[in-house]
Coordinates of C-alpha atoms and ligand atoms in Angstrom, one line a residue:
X20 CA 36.5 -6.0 -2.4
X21 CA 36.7 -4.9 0.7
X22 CA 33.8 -2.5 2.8
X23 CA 33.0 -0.7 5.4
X24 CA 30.5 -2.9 6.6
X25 CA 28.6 -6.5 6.1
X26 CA 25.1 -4.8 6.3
X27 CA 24.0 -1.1 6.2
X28 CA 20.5 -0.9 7.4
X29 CA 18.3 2.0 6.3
X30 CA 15.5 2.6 8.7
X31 CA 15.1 2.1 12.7
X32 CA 12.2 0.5 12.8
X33 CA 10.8 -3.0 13.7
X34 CA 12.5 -4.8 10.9
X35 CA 15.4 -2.8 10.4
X36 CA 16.7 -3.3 14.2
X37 CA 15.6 -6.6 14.1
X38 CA 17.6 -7.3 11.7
X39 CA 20.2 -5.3 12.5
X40 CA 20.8 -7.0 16.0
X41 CA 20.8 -10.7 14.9
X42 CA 23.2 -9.9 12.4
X43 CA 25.2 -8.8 14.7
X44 CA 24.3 -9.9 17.8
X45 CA 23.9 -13.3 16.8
X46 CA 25.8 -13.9 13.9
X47 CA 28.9 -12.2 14.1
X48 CA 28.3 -9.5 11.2
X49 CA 29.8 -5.7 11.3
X50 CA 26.7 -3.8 11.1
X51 CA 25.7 -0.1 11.0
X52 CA 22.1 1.5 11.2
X53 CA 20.8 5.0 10.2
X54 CA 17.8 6.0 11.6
X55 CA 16.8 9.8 10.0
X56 CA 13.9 10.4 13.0
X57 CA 13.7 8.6 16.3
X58 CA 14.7 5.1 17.0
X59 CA 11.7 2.6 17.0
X60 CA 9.9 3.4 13.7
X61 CA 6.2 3.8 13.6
X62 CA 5.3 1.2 15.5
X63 CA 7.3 2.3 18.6
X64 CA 6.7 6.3 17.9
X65 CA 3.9 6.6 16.5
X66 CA 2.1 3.3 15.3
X67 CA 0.9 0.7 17.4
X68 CA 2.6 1.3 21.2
X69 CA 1.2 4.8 21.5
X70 CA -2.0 4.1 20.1
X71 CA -2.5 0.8 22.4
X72 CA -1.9 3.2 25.3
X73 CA -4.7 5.4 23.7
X74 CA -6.6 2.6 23.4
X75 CA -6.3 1.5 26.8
X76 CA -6.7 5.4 28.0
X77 CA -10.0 6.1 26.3
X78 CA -11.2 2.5 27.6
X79 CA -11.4 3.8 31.2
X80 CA -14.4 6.2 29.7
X81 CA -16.6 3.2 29.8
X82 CA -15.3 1.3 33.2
X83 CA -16.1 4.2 35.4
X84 CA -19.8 3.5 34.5
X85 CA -19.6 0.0 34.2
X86 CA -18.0 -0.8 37.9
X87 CA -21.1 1.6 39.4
X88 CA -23.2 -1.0 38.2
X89 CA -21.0 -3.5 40.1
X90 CA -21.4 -1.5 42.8
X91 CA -18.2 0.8 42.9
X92 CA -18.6 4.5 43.7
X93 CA -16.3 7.5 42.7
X94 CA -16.4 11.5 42.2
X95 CA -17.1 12.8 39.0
X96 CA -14.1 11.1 36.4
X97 CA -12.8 14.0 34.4
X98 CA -9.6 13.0 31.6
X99 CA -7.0 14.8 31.3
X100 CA -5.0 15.1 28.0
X101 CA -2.5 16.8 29.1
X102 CA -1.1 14.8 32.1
X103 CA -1.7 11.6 29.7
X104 CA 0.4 13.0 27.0
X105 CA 3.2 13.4 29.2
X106 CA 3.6 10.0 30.6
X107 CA 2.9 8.6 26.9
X108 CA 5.7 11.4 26.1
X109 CA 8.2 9.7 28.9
X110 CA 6.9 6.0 27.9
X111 CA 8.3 6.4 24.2
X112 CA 11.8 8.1 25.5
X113 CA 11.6 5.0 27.9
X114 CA 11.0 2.4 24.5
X115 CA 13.4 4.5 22.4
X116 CA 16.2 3.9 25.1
X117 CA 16.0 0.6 24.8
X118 CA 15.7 -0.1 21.4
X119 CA 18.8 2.3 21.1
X120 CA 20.6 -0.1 24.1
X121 CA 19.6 -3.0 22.0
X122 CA 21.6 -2.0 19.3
X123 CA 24.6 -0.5 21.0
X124 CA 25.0 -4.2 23.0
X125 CA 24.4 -6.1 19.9
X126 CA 27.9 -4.3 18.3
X127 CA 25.7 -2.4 15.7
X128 CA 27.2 1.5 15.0
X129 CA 24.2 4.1 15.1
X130 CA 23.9 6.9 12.5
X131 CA 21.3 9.6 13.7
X132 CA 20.8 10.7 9.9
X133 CA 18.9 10.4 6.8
X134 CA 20.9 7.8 4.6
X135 CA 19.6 7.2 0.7
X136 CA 21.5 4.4 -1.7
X137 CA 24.5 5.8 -3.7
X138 CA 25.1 2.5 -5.5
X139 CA 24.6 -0.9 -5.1
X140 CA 26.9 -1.2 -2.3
X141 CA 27.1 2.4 -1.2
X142 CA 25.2 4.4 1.1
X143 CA 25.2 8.3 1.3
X144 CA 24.5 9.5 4.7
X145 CA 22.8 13.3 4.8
X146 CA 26.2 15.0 5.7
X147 CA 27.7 13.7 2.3
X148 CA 29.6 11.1 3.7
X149 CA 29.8 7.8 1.9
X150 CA 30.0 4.1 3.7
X151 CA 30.3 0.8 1.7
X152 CA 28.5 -2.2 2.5
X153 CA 28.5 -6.1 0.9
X154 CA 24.7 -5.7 1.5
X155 CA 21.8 -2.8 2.2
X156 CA 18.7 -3.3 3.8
X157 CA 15.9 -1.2 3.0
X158 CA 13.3 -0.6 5.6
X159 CA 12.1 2.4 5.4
X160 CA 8.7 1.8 6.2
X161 CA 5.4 3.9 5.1
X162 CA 4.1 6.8 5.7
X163 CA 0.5 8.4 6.2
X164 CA -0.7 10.4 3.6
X165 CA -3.8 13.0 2.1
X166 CA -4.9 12.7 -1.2
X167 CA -3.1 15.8 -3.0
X168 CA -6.2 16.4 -5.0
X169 CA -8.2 17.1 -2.4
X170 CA -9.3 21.1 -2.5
X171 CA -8.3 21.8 1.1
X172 CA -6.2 18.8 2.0
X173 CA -3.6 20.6 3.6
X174 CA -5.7 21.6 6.5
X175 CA -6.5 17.6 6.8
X176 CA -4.2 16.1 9.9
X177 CA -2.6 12.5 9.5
X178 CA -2.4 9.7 12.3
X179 CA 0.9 11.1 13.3
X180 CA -0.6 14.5 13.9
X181 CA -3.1 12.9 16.7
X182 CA 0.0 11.7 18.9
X183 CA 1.6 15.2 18.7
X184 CA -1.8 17.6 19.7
X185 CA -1.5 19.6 22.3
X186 CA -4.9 19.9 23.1
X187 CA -8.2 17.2 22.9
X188 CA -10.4 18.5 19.8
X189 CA -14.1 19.2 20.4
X190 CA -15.0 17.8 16.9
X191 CA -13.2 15.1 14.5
X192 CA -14.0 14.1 10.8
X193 CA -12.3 10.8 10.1
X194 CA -12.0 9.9 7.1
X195 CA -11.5 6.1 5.9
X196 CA -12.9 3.3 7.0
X197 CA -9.2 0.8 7.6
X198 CA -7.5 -0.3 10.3
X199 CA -6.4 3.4 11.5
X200 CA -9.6 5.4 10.5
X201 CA -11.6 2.7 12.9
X202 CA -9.0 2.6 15.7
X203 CA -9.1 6.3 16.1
X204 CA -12.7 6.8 15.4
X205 CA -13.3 4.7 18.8
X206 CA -10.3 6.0 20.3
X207 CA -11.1 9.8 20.2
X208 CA -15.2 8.7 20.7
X209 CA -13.9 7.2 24.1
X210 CA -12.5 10.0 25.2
X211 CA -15.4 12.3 25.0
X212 CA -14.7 13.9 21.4
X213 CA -17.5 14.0 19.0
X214 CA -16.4 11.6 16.2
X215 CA -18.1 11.6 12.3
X216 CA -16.5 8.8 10.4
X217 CA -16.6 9.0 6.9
X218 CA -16.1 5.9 4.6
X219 CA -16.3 5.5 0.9
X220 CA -17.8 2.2 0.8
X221 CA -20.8 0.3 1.3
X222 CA -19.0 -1.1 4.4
X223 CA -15.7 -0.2 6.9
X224 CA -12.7 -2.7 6.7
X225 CA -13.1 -4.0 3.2
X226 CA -10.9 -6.8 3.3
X227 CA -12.1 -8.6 6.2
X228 CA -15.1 -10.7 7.0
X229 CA -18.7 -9.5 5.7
X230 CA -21.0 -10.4 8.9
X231 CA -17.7 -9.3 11.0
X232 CA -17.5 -6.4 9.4
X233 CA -21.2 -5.4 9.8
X234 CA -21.6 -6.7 13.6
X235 CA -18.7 -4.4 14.3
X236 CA -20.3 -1.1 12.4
X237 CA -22.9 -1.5 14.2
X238 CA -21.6 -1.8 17.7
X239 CA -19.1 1.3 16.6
X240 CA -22.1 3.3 15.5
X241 CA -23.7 2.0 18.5
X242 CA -20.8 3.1 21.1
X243 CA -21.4 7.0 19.8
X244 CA -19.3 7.2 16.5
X245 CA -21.5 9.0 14.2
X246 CA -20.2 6.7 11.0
X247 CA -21.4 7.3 7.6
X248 CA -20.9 5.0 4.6
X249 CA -20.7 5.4 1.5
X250 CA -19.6 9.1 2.2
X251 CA -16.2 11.3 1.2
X252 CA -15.3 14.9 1.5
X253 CA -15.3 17.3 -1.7
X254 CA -14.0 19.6 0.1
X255 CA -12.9 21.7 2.8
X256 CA -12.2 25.3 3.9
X257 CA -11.4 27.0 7.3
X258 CA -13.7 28.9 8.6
X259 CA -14.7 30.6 11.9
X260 CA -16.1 27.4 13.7
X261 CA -13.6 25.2 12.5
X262 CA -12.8 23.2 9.4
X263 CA -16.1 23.3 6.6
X264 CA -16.4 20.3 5.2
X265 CA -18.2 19.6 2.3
X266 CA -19.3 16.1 1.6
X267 CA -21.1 13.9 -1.3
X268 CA -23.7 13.0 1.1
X269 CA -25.1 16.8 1.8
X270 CA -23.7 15.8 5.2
X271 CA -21.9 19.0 5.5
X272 CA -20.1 20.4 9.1
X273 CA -18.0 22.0 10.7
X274 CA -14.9 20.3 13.0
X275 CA -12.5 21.0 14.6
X276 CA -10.2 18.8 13.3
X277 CA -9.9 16.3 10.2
X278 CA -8.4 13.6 10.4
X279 CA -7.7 11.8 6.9
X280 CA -6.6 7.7 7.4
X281 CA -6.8 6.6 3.8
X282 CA -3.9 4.6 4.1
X283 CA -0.2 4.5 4.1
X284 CA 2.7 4.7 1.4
X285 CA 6.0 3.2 1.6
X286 CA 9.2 5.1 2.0
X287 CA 10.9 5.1 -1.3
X288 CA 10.7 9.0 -2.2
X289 CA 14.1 10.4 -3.0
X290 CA 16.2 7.4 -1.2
X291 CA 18.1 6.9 -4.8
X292 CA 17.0 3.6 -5.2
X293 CA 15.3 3.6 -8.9
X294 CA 18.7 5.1 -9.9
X295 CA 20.7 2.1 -8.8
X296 CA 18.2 -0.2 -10.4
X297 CA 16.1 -1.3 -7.4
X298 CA 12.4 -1.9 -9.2
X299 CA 9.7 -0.1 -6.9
X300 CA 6.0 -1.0 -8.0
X301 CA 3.0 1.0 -8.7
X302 CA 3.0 2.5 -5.4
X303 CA 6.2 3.1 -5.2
X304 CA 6.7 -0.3 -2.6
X305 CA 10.2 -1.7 -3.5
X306 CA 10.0 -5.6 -5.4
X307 CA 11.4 -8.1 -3.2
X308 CA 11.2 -12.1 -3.7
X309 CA 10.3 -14.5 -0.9
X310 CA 14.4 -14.0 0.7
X311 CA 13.5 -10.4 0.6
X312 CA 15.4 -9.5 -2.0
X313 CA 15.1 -6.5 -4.6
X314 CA 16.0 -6.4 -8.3
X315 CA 19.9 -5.4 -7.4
X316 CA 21.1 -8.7 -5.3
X317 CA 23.2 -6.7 -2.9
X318 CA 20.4 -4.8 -1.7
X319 CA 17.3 -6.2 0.1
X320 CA 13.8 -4.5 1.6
X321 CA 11.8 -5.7 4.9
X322 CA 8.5 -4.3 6.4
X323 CA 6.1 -1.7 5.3
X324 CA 8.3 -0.5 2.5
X325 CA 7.7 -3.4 0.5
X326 CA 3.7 -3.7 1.1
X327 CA 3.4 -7.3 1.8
X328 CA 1.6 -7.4 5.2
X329 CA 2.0 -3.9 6.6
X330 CA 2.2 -5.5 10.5
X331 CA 5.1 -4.9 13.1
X332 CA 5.4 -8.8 13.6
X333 CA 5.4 -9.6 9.5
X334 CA 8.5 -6.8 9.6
X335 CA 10.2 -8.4 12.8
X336 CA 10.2 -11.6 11.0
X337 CA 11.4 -10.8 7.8
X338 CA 14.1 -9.0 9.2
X339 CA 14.8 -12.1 11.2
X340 CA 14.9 -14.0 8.2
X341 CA 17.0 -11.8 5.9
X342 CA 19.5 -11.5 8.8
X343 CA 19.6 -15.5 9.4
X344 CA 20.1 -15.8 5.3
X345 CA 22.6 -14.3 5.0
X346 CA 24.8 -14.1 8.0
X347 CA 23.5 -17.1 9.7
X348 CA 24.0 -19.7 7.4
X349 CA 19.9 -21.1 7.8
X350 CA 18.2 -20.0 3.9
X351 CA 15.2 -18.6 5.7
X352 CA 11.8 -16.7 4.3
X353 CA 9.1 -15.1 6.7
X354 CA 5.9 -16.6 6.4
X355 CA 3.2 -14.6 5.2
X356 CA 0.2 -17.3 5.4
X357 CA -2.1 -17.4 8.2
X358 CA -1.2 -14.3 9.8
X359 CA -3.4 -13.4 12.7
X360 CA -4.2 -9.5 13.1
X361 CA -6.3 -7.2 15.8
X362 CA -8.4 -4.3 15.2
X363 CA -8.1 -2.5 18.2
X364 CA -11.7 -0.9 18.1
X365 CA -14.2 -0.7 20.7
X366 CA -14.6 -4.3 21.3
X367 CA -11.8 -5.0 19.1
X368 CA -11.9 -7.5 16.1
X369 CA -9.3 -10.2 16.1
X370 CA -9.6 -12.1 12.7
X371 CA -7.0 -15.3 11.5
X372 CA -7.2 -17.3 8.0
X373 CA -10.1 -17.0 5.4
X374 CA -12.9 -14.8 4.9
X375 CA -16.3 -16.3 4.4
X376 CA -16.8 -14.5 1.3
X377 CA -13.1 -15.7 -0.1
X378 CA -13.6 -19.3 1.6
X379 CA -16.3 -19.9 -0.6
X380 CA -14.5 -19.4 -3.6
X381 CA -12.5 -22.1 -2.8
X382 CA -14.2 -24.9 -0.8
X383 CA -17.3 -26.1 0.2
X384 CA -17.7 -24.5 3.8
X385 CA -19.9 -24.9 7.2
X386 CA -20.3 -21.2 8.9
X387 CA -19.9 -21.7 13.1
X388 CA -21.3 -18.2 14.5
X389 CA -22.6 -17.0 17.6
X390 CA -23.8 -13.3 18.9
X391 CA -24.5 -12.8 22.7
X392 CA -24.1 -10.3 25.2
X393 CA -21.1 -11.3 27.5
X394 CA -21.1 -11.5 31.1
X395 CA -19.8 -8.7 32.3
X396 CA -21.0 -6.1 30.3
X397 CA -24.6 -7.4 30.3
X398 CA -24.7 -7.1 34.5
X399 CA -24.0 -3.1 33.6
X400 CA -26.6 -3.1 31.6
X401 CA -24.7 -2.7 28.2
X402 CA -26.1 -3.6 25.0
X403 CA -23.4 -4.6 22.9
X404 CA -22.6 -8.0 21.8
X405 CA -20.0 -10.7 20.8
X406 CA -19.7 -12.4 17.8
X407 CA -17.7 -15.2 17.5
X408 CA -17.6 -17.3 13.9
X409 CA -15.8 -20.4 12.8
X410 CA -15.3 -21.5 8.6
X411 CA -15.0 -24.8 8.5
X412 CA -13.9 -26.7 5.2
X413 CA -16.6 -29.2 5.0
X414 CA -14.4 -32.0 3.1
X415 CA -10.7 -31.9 5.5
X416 CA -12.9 -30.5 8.5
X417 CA -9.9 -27.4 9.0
X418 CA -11.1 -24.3 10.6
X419 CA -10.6 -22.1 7.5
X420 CA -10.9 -18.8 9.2
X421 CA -11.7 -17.9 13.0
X422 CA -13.2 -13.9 13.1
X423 CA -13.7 -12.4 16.9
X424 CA -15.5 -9.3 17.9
X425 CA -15.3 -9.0 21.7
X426 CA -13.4 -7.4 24.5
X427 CA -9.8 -8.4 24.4
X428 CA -9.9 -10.0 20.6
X429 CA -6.6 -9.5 20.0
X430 CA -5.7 -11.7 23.2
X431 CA -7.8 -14.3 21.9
X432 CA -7.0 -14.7 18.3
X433 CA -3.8 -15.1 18.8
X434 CA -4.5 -18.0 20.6
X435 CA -6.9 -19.0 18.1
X436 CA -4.3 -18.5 15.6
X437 CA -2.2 -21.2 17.0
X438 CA -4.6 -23.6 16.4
X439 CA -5.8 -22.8 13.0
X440 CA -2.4 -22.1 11.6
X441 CA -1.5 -25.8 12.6
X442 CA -4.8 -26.8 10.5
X443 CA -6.9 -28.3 14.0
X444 CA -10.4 -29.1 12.8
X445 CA -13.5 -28.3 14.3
X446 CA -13.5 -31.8 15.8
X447 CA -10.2 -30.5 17.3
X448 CA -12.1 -26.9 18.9
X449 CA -14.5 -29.4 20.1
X450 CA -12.5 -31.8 22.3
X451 CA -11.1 -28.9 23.9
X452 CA -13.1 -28.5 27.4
X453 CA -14.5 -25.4 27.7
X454 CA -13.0 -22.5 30.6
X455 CA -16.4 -21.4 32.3
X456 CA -17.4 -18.8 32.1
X457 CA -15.5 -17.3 29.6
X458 CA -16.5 -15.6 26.2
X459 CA -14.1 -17.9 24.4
X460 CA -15.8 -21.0 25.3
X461 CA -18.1 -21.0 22.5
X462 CA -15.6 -21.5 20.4
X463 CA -15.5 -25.1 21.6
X464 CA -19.1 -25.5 21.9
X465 CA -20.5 -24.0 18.8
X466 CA -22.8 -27.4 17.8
X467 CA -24.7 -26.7 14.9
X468 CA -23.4 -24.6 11.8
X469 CA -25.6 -21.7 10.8
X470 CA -25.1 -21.8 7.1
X471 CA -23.5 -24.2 4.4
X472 CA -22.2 -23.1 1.4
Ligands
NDP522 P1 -6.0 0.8 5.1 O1 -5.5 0.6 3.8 O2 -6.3 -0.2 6.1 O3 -7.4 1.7 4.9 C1 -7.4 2.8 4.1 C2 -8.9 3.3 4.1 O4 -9.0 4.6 3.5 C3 -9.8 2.4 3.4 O5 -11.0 2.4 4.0 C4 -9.9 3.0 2.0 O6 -11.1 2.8 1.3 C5 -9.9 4.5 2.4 N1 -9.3 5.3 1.3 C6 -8.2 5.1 0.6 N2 -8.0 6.2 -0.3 C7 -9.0 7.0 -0.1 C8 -9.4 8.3 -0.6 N3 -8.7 8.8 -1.6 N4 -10.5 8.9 -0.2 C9 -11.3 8.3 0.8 N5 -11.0 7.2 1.4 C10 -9.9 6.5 0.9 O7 -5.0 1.9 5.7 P2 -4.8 2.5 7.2 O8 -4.2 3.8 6.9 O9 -6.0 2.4 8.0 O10 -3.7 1.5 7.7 C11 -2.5 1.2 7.0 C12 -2.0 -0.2 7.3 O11 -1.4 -0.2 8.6 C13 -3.1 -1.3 7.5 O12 -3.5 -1.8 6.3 C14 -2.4 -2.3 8.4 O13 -1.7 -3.1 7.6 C15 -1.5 -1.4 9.3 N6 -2.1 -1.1 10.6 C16 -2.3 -2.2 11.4 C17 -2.9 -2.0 12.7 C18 -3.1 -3.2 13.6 O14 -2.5 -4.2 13.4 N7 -4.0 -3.0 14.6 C19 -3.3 -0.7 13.1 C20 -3.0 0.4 12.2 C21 -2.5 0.1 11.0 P3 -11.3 1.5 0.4 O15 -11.5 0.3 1.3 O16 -12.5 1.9 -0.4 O17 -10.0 1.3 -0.4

């Protein structure tokens, strides 16, 4: 049989260019993308470029104060929304540009269009016309969404919403307590909204570290977030101040906006896949094996769309795997273990290998952990502090898990993460001379463990 193509990739994003260029670029393969929105998926468009910039934007809130205290002096510091948004506007054309130039030198053909799957080898691009392909790539990615149920959820604004406003809200409702709902909660707080975080649960950030998760709360409550756990909305109407809310807690207000980050779910809806066979799970991620591969062999998933780990480096690298498989001639699977991630909060949490709560299910454990205020933020008088924790298996000695709440977290765990995903032990941390005067040191001098379990 012959094709159009080697590979038809469904989905601009991370994974899908990645893999879209090596198969191509590197490994000789005719290749043709279709990207329905704008090149870059979420991560470029609206994920985890714009919202670093954000991050980095509403950080300034905090330095203007902090450098009087050093000494510094300056006019009143007013933000601007508007001229931000344009240069974040002109960054993202920037980004998109060169993702699109990436492609175009790699070989690979662009389709500016909504594609779905016509048949295992076929893909239907929005215009009708067909294109064959020896293989498919799904990656599609996720997408935010608002509980349906909801009475009032389509006044509720997503994540996506946020990088689109025209104007800075007065008032914000977030509702959720992941990755997103905390990001944002510190993000808007920083630049002089009034946040009210709503979570569910006992605790934000279910998933991660128990003390982490606590020291962090507090230092988010702490920074101005008005966060309330164990707290959702029943329901909401507009009204002449803004959006009423009605919640379980009696904690009932009017914002501005609400903001619902209650997770993401993948892109499957209406691409044709169940009708070609592909198997999609309960929420409605496609089933792929360890070679990313779905339940119809021609046709294979990568990133968000299949819900393994929804991260932009986890995408990149199974895209980089699936294209070296099978055009490169390396058999190849992306390695999901030990994956090191970032909260980008207000100190951010970096956090790599095992909770303490799961790492003692498993082994028999020493618990490193330390809680100061650091350097520079104590000289300005801030409060907030550090927390820096180390799970040790007490039999091999491996650092099971390293969890960082600090300035710049993400900076350090990934360097942390190089050392824990090669299995150094504590012994290991400890040889290491400590860089003084650093927050980081203490994870080489941390002497005595504060609990064993
Ligand atoms: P998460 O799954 O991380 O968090 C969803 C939150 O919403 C949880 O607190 C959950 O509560 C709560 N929730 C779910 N359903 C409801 C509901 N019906 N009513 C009220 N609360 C609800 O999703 P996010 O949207 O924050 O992020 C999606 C994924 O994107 C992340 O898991 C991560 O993989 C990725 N991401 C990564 C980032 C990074 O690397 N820095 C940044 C942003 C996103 P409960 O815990 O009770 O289920």
């Amino acid at each position: 049989m012959t094709f159009d193509y080697d590979l038809f990739v469904i989905g601009g994003g991370s994974g899908g260019v990645r893999a879209a260029r090596v198969a191509a670029g590197e490994h000789g393969a005719k290749v043709a993308l279709a990207e329905e929105y704008r090149m870059g998926g979420t991560c470029v468009i609206r994920g985890c470029v714009p919202k670093k910039l954000m991050v980095f934007a509403s950080g300034y809130s905090r330095m203007g104060a902090d450098a009087r205290e050093y000494g510094w002096e300056f006019g009143d510091a007013t933000f601007s929304w508007d001229r931000f948004r344009l240069k974040l506007r002109a960054e993202l054309d920037r980004l998109e540009g060169a993702y699109r130039r990436t492609l175009s030198n790699a070989g690979v053909e662009v389709f500016d269009s909504r594609a779905t799957v016509a048949g295992p080898h076929e893909v239907r691009l929005a215009d009708g016309t067909i294109k064959s392909a020896k293989h498919i790539l799904i990656a599609t990615g996720g997408s935010p969404f608002v509980p349906e149920t909801l009475d009032g959820h389509e006044l509720a604004w997503v994540s996506n919403d946020i990088f689109l406003m025209e104007a800075l809200p007065k008032s914000v409702l977030i509702v959720g307590g992941g990755y997103i709902a905390c990001e944002f909660a510190c993000i808007l707080n920083g630049l002089g909204v009034e946040v009210t975080q709503f979570y569910r649960g006992a605790q934000i950030l279910r998933g991660f570290d128990g003390e982490s998760r606590g020291h962090l709360a507090e230092l988010i409550r702490d920074s101005g977030v008005d966060l309330h756990v164990g707290a959702d909305v029943v329901k909401m109407k507009q009204g002449d101040d803004g959006i009423q809310v009605t919640s379980t807690t009696g904690h009932d207000q009017s914002y501005d906006r609400v903001i619902y980050a209650t997770g993401r779910n993948p892109n499957t809806d209406d691409l044709g896949l169940e009708e070609v066979g592909v198997t999609l799970g309960r929420r409605g991620q496609i089933e792929v094996d360890a070679y990313s591969q779905t339940s119809v062999p021609s046709i294979f998933a990568v990133g968000d769309v299949t819900d393994r780990i929804n991260l932009t480096p986890v995408a990149i690298r199974e895209g980089h795997a699936f294209a070296d498989t099978m055009f490169g001639g390396q058999k190849r699977k992306a390695d999901h273990d030990l994956v090191p991630a970032a909260i980008f909060t207000q100190p951010e949490y970096g956090s790599v290998g095992l909770t303490e709560e799961d790492a003692r299910e498993e082994y028999k454990i020493e618990v490193y952990c330390t809680s100061f205020r650091p350097m520079q933020e104590a000289f300005a008088g801030r409060e907030g502090k550090v927390l820096l924790k180390l799970i040790i298996d007490a039999g091999t000695r491996r650092v099971l898990g390293c969890h960082i709440i600090a300035p710049n977290a993400g900076e350090l765990i990934q360097l942390a993460g190089i050392a824990v995903k090669n299995g150094l032990t504590k012994e290991d941390f400890d040889r290491t001379v400590a860089v003084h005067p650093t927050v980081s040191e203490e994870l080489v001098t941390m002497a005595q463990p504060v609990r064993t379990a």
